[in-house]
Coordinates of C-alpha atoms in Angstrom, one line a residue:
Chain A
X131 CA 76.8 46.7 182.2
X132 CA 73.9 47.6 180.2
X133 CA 71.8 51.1 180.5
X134 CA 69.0 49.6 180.3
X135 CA 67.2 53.1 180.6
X136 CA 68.9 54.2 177.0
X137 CA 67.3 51.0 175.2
X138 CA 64.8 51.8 171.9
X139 CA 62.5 50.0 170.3
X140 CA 63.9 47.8 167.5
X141 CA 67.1 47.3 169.6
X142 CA 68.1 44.0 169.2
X143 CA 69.2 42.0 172.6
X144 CA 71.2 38.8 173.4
X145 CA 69.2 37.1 176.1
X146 CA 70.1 34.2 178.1
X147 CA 69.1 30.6 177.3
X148 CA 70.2 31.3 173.7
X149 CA 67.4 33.6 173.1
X150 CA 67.4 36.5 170.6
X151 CA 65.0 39.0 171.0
X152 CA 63.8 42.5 169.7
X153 CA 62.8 45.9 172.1
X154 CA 59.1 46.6 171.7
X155 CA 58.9 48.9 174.8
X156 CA 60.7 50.4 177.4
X157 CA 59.1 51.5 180.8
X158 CA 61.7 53.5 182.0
X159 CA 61.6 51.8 185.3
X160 CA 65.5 51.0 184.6
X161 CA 64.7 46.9 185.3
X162 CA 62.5 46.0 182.9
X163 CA 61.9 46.4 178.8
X164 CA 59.4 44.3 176.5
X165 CA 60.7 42.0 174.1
X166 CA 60.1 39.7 171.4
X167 CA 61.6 36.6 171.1
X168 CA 63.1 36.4 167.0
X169 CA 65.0 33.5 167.9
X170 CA 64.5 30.6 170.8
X171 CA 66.1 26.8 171.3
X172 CA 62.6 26.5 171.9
X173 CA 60.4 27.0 168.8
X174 CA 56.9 27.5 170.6
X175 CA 58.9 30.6 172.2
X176 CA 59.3 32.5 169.0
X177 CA 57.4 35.3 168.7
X178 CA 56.4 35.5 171.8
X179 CA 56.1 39.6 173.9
X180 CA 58.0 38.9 177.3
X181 CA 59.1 41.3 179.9
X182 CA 63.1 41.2 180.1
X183 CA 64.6 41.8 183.1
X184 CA 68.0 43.7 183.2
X185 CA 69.7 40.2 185.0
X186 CA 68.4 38.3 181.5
X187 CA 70.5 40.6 178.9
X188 CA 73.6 38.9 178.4
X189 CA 74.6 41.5 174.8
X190 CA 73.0 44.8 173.0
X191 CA 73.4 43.7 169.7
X192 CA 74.3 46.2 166.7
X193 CA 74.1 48.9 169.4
X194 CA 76.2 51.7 170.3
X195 CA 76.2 50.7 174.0
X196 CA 79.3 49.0 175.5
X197 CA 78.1 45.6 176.7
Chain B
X232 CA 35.2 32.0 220.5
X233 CA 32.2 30.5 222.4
X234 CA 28.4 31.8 222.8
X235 CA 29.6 31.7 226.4
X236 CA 32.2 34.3 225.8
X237 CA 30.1 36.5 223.7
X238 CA 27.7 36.1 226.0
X239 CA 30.1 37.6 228.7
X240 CA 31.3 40.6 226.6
X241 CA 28.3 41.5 225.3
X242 CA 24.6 41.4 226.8
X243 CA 22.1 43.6 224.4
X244 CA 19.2 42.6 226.3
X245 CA 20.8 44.4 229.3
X246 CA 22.6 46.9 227.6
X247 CA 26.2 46.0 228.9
X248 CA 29.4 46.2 226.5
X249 CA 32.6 44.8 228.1
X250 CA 35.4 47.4 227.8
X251 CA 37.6 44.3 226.6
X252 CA 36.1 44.6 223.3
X253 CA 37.9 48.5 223.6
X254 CA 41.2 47.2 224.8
X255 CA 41.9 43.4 224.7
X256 CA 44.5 42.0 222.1
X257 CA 42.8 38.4 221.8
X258 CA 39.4 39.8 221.0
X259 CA 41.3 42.8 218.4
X260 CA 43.1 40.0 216.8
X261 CA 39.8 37.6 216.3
X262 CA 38.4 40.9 214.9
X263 CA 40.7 41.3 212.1
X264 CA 39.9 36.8 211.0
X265 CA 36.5 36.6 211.6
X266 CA 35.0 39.9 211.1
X267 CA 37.4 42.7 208.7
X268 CA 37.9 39.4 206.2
X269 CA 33.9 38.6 205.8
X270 CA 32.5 42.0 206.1
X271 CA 32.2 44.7 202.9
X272 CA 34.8 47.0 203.9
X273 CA 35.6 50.8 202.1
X274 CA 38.6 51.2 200.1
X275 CA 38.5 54.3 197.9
X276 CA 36.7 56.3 195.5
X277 CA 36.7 56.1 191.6
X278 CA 38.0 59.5 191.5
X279 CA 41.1 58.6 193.2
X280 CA 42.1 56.8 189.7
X281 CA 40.4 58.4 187.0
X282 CA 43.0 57.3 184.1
X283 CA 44.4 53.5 182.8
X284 CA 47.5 53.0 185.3
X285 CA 46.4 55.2 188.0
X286 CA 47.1 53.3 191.8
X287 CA 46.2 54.5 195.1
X288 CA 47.1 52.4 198.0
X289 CA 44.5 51.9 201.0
X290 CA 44.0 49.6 203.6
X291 CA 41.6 46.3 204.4
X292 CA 41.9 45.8 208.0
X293 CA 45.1 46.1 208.8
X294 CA 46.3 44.8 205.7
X295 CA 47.9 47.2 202.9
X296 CA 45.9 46.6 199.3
X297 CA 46.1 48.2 196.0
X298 CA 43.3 50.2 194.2
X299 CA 44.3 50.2 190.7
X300 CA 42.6 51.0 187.2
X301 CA 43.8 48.8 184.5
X302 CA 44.9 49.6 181.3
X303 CA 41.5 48.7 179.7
X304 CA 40.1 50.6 182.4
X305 CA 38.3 48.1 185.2
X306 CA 39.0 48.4 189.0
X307 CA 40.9 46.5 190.7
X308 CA 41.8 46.0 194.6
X309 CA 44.9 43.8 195.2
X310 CA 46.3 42.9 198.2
X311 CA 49.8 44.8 198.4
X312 CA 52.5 41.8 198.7
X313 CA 54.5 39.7 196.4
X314 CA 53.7 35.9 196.2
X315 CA 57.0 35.2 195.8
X316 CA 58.9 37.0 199.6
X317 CA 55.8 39.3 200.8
X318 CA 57.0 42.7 199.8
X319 CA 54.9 45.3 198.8
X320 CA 54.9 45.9 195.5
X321 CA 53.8 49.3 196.1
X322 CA 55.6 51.7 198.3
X323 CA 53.8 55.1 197.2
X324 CA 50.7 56.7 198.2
X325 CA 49.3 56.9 194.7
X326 CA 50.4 57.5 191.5
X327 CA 50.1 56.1 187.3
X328 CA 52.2 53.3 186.7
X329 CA 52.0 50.3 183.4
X330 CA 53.8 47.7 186.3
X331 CA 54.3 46.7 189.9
X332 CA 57.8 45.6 190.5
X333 CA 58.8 43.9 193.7
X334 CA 61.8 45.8 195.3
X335 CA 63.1 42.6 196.5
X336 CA 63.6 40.3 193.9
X337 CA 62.2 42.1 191.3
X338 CA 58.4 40.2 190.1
X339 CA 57.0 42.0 188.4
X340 CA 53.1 41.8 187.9
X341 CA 50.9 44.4 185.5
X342 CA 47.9 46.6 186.6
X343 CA 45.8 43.5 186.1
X344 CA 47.5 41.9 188.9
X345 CA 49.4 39.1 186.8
X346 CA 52.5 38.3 187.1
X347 CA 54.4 39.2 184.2
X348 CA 58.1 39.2 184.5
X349 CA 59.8 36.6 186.9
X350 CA 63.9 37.7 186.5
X351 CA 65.8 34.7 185.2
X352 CA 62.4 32.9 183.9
X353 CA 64.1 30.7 181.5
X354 CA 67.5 30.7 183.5
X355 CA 66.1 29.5 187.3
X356 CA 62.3 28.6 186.4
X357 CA 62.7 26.6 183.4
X358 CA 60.3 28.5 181.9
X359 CA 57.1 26.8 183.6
X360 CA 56.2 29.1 186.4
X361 CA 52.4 29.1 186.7
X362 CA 52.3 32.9 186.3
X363 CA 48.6 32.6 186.4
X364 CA 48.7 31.1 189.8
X365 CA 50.9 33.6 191.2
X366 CA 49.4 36.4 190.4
X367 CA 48.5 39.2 193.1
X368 CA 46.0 38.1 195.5
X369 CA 42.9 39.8 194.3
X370 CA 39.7 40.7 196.4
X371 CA 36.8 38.4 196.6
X372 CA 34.3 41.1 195.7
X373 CA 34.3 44.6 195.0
X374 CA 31.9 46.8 194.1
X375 CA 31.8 50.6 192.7
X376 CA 29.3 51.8 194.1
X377 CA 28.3 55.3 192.7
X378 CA 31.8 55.7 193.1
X379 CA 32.5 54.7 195.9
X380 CA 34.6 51.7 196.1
X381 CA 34.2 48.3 198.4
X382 CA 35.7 45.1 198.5
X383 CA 35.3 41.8 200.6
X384 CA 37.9 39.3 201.1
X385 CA 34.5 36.7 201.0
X386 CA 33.5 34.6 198.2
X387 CA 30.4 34.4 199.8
X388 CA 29.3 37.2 201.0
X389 CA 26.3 38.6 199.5
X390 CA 26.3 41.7 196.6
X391 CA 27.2 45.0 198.1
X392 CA 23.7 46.2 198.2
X393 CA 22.1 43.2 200.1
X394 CA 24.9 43.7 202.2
X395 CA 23.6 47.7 202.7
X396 CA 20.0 46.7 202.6
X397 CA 17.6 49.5 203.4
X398 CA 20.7 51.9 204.8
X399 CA 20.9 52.7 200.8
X400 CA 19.0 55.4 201.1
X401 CA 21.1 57.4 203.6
X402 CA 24.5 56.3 202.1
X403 CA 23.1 57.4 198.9
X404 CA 22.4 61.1 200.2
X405 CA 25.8 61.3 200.9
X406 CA 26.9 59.8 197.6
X407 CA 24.4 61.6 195.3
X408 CA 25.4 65.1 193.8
X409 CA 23.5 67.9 195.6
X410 CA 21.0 68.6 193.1
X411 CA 19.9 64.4 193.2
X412 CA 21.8 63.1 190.5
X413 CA 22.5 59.8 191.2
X414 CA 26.2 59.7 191.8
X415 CA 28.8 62.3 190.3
X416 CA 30.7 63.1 193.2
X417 CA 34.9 63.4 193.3
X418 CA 37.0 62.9 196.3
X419 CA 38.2 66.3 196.7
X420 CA 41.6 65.7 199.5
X421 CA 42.2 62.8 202.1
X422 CA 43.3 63.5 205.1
X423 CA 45.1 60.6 206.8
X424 CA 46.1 60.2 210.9
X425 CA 46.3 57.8 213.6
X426 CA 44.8 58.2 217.3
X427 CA 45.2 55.9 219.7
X428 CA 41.9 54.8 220.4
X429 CA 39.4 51.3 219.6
X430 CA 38.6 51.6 215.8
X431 CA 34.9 51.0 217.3
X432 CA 34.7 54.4 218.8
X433 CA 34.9 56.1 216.2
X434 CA 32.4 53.7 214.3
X435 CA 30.0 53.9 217.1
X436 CA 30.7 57.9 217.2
X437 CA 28.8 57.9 214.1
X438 CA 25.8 55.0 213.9
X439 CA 24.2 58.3 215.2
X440 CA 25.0 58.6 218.6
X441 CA 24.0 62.3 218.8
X442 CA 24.0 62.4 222.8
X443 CA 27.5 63.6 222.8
X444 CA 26.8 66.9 221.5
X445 CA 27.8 68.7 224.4
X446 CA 31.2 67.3 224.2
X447 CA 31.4 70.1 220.6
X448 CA 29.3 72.6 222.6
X449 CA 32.9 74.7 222.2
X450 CA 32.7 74.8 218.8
X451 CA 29.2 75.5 218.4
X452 CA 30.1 78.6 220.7
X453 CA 32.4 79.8 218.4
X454 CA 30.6 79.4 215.1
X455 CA 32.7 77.1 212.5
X456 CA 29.9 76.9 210.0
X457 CA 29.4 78.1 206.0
X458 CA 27.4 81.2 207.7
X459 CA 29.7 81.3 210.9
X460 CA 30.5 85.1 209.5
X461 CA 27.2 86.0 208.9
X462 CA 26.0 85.5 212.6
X463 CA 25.0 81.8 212.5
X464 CA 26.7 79.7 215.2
X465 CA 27.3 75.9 215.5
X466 CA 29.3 73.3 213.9
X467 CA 26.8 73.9 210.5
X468 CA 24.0 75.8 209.6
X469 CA 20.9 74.3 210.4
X470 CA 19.3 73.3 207.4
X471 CA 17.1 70.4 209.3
X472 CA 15.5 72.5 211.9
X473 CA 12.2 72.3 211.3
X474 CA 13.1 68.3 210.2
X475 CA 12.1 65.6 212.1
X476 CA 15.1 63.8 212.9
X477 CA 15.4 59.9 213.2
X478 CA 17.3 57.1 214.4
X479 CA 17.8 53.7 212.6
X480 CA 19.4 50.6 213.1
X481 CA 20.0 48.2 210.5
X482 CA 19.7 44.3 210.7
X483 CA 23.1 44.0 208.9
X484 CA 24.6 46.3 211.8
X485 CA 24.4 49.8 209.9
X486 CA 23.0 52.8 211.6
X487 CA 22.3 56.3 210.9
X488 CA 20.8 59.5 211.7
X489 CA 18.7 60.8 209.7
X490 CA 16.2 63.5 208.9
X491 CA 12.9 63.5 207.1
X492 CA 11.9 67.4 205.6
X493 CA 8.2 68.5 206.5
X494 CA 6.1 68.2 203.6
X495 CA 6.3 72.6 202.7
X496 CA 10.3 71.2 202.5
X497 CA 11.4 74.8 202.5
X498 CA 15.2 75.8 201.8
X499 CA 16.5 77.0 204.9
X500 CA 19.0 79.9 203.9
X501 CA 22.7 78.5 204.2
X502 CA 26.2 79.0 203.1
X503 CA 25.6 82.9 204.0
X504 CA 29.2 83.4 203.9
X505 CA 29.8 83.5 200.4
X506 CA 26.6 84.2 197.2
X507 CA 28.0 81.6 195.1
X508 CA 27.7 79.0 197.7
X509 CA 24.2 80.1 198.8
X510 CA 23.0 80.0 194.9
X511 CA 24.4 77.3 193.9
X512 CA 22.9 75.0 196.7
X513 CA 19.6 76.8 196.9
X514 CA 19.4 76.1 193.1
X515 CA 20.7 72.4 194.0
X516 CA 17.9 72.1 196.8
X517 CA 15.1 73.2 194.3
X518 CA 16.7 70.8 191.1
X519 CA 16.5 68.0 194.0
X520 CA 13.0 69.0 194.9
X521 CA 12.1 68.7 191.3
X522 CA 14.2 65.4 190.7
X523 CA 12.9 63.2 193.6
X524 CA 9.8 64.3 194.6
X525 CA 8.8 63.3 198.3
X526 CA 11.9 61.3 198.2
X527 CA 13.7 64.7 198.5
X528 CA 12.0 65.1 202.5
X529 CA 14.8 62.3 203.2
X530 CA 18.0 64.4 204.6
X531 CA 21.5 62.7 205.5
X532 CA 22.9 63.1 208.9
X533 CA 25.5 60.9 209.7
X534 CA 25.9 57.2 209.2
X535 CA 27.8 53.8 210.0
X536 CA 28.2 51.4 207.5
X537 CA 28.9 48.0 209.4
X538 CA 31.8 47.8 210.3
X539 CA 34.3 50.5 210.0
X540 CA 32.9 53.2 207.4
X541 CA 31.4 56.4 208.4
X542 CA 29.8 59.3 206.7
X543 CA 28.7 62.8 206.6
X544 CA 25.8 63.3 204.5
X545 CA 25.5 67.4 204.3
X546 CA 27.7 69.9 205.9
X547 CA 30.6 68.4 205.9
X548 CA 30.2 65.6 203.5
X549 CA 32.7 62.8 203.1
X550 CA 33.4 59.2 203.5
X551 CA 35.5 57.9 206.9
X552 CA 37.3 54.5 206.7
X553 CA 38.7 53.6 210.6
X554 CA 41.3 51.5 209.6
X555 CA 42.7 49.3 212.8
X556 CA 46.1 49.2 213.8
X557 CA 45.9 47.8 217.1
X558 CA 43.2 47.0 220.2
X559 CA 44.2 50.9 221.3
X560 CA 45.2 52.4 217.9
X561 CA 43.5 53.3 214.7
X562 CA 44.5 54.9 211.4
X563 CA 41.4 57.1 210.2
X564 CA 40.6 58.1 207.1
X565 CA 38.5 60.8 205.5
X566 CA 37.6 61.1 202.2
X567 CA 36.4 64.9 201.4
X568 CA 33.3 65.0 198.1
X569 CA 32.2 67.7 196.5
X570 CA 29.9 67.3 193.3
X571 CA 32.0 66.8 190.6
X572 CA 31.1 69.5 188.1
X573 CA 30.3 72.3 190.8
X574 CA 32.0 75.5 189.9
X575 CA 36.0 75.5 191.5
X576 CA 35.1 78.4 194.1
X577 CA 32.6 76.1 195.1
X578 CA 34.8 73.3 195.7
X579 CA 37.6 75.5 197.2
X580 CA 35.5 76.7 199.8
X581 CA 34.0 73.0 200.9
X582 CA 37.6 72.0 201.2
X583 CA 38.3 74.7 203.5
X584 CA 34.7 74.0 205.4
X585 CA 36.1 70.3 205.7
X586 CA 39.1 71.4 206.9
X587 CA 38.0 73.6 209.6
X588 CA 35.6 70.9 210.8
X589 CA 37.2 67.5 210.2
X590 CA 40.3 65.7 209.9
X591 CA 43.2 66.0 212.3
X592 CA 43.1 69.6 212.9
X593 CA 38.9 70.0 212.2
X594 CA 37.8 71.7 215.8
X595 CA 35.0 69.0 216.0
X596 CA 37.1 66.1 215.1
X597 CA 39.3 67.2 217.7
X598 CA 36.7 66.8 220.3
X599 CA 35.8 63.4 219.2
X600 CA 39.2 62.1 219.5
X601 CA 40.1 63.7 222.7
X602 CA 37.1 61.4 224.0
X603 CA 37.6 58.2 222.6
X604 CA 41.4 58.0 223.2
X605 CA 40.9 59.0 227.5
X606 CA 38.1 56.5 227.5
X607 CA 40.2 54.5 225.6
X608 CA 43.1 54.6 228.0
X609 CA 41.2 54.4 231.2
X610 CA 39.6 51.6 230.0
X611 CA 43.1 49.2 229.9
X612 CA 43.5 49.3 233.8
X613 CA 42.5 45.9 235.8
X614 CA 40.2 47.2 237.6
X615 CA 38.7 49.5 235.2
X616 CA 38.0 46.1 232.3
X617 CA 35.6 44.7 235.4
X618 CA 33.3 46.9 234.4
X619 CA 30.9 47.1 231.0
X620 CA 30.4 50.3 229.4
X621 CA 26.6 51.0 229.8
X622 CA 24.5 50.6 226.7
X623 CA 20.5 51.3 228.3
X624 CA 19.9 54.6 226.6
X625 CA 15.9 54.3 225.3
X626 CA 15.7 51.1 225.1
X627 CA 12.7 49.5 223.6
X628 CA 12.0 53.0 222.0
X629 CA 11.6 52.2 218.2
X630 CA 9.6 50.7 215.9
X631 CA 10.0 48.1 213.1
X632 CA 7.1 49.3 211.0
X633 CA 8.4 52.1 209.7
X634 CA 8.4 52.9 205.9
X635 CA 12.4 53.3 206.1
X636 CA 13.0 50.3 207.8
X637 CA 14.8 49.0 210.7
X638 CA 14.5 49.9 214.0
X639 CA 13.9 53.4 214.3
X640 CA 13.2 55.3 216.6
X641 CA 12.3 59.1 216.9
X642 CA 14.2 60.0 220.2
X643 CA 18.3 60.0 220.5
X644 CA 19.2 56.3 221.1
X645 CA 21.5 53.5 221.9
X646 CA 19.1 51.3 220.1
X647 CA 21.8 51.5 217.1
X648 CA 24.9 50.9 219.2
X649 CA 23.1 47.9 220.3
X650 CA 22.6 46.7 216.6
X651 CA 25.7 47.3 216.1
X652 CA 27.3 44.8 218.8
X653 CA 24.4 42.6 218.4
X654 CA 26.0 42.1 214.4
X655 CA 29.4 42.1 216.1
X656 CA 28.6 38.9 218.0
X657 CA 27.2 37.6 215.5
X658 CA 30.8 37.7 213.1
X659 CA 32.8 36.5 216.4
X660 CA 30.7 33.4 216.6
X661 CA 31.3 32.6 212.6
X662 CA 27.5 33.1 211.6
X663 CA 26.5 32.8 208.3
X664 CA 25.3 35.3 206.3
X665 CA 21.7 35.2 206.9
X666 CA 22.6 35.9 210.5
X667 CA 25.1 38.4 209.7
X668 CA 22.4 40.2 207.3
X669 CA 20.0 40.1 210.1
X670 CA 17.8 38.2 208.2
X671 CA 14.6 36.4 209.9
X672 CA 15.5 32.7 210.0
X673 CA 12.8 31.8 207.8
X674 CA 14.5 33.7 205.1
X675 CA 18.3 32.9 205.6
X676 CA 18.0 30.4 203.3
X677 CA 17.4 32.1 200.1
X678 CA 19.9 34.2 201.0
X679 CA 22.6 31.4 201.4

């Protein structure tokens, strides 16, 4: 399980649906941190600032934290 | 409900009031559809969230909403439940937050009101949501009104101050920092308590029904005023004495007591308690003087703003909001305001003052509610509902060619109590706005 409360900016995330996507902020509400999406099956989706829920996090990528 | 019906429970002309507007749970629960989702109702003040991400929850009716300031800054009033399972997305008093997250299943919408994060978007949604569409239920209207904030859940009411129409004036001296500044007040505390009494009591209590003085003659024994130490009794000192006082009801249902200053408009030497107090509002009196000319003859009393927002205009001053809970219960309200930039010992000792004389432990609140929740409860009997509360107190004693408008009148009245059902019928019976504004019916329809 993820802490989602120990996630920085510039963290990279595996995401469900194939989606790769970057930390841009993290509320500190322990549910929720902003993304971007680098990488999506859909190309229309790259790019885009999302809120990520904790449920949506399938890896931390290149991070310290056990996934 | 019929004209027959209304008819029945309420006959102006006569000046009869059926106790099951008081008590009844059919009438209470037509109240909250037809009248608490039309009418402009209070929800806060501006001061309550002076910063990007600041919340404060209140109340419409009986319903819970969100005041909240954005992060660019603008108002907003939501109503407090998911769209996706009804939860409230906001379980605390107040506070500063950059989201609303449902407890439940977790959407999430920002200070804005939209709906932001969905868990499992992609995953369960497909990714096509309409986030737009499900974004918290926002008010009709609102308004920010020197402050103060209001809010209708009707697209077609009219703007907040064609809805006040000529009570502006009064609410403004309430509103209006001491020294006639347009606006620049701050909510200094809330005090927040239920009693189990007809939300209509306590709206009534203050259209200016001034003939139940006697019920505080207690407190005016024992002196709870800003110069009770220096000798003065009574619930305040009496800054309006030589005033003559008046009584007006409002088309739109509104009422207040007011006072117009002779035309020497003299400070009358007050707060004797404490020199800071007594400069600063003698130097506030003469700054008003100065500021509004003859407007500054025009005094606050107390006032009702159709249907369930009450105020003090002097000593004390604040906003009441009688929030319903049931036919017999009510959640009140008070909202405590101070000038904004008065010195601290200034405020501290308002607050105090407030204390002493309002909210649930204020001496002369305490009197109020002791009446309305006996009259309350032995009004619920069978035989007791048989019979109207009587309304006949000087009637036909006003005039409607005053310069302040309405129908005032220069004696203590029920004239505004009558107004005040009269508008009450009217929202039962689904008028339209020109009726509910009062407006002749030659000019409803510009008003449409």
């Amino acid at each position: 399980m993820i802490n989602i409360l120990a996630l920085k900016p510039g963290d990279r995330l595996q995401l469900r649906e194939r989606i790769l996507a970057e930390v841009t902020q993290n509320m500190e509400d322990g549910m929720w941190v902003e993304v971007r999406y680098l990488d999506a099956p859909n190309e229309a989706d790259k790019g885009l600032i999302e809120l990520c829920h904790a449920q949506d996090i399938v890896a931390l990528l290149d991070g310290s934290q056990p996934v | 409900m019929t004209q027959k019906d209304i008819d029945g429970l309420v006959d102006v002309k006569n000046g009869f009031i059926s106790r099951e507007l008081f008590v009844d749970a059919d009438i209470y629960k037509q109240e909250l559809s037809k009248l608490f989702t039309r009418a402009w109702l209070l929800v806060g003040h501006e001061s309550l969230v002076p910063n990007p991400g600041d919340f404060y929850t209140s109340r419409m009716g009986e319903e819970s909403v969100i005041l909240c300031r954005d992060k660019k800054g603008e108002i907003h009033v939501f109503l407090n439940s998911c769209r996706h399972r009804g939860m409230k997305v906001c379980r605390y008093e107040q506070g500063n937050t950059s989201l609303f997250t449902c407890p439940y299943h977790s959407w999430t919408y920002t200070t804005d009101g939209k709906l932001q994060g969905v868990p499992l978007y992609k995953s369960l949604y497909d990714g096509v949501l309409d986030r737009e569409a499900n974004s918290l239920v926002s008010v009709a209207r609102l308004c920010n009104y020197k402050g103060s904030i209001w809010a209708t859940w009707d697209k077609d009411a009219p703007d907040f101050l064609t809805y006040l129409g000529d009570a502006k004036a009064h609410l403004d001296q309430a509103l209006d920092c001491r020294d006639g500044r347009d606006g620049g007040s701050e909510v200094i505390g809330v005090h927040k308590w239920v009693f189990p009494a007809n939300w209509k009591f306590a709206a009534e209590n203050f259209l200016g029904d001034t003939y139940h003085n006697p019920s505080h003659r207690s407190v005016d024994l024992i002196g709870i005023g800003p110069s009770a130490v220096s000798g003065k009794k009574g619930r305040r000192d009496n800054e309006l004495e030589h005033a003559q006082h008046v009584w007006i009801s409002f088309p739109a249902g509104h009422g207040v007591h007011s006072a117009i200053q002779p035309e020497a408009n003299e400070y009358i030497e007050s707060f004797l308690d404490n020199p800071v107090l007594e400069q600063y509002f003698r130097h506030c009196y003469e700054e008003r003087k100065r500021r509004l000319g003859d407007g500054a003859r025009l005094m606050p009393f107390v006032g009702t703003i159709f249907p369930n927002t009450s105020y003090h205009g002097r000593q004390p001053r604040g906003l009441c909001a009688w929030h319903p809970h049931s036919p017999t219960s009510t959640e009140a309200w008070r909202f405590f305001l101070v000038d904004k930039d008065a010195p601290s010992e200034v405020k501290d000792y308002l607050r105090h003052y407030y204390m002493r004389y309002s909210g649930p432990a204020g001496m002369t609140e305490q009197d109020d509610i002791e009446n309305w929740l006996y009259a309350t409860a032995a009004s619920t009997g069978t035989i007791a509902r048989r019979y109207p509360f009587n309304y006949q107190q000087s009637m036909g004693a006003y005039t409607t060619d005053h310069p302040l408008g309405g129908e005032l009148s220069l004696q203590v009245t029920e004239q505004i109590a009558r107004g005040f059902y009269r508008r009450w019928a009217s929202y039962m019976r689904d008028a339209d706005w020109g009726e509910l504004l009062g407006l002749p019916a030659g000019n409803r329809e510009a008003a449409e």
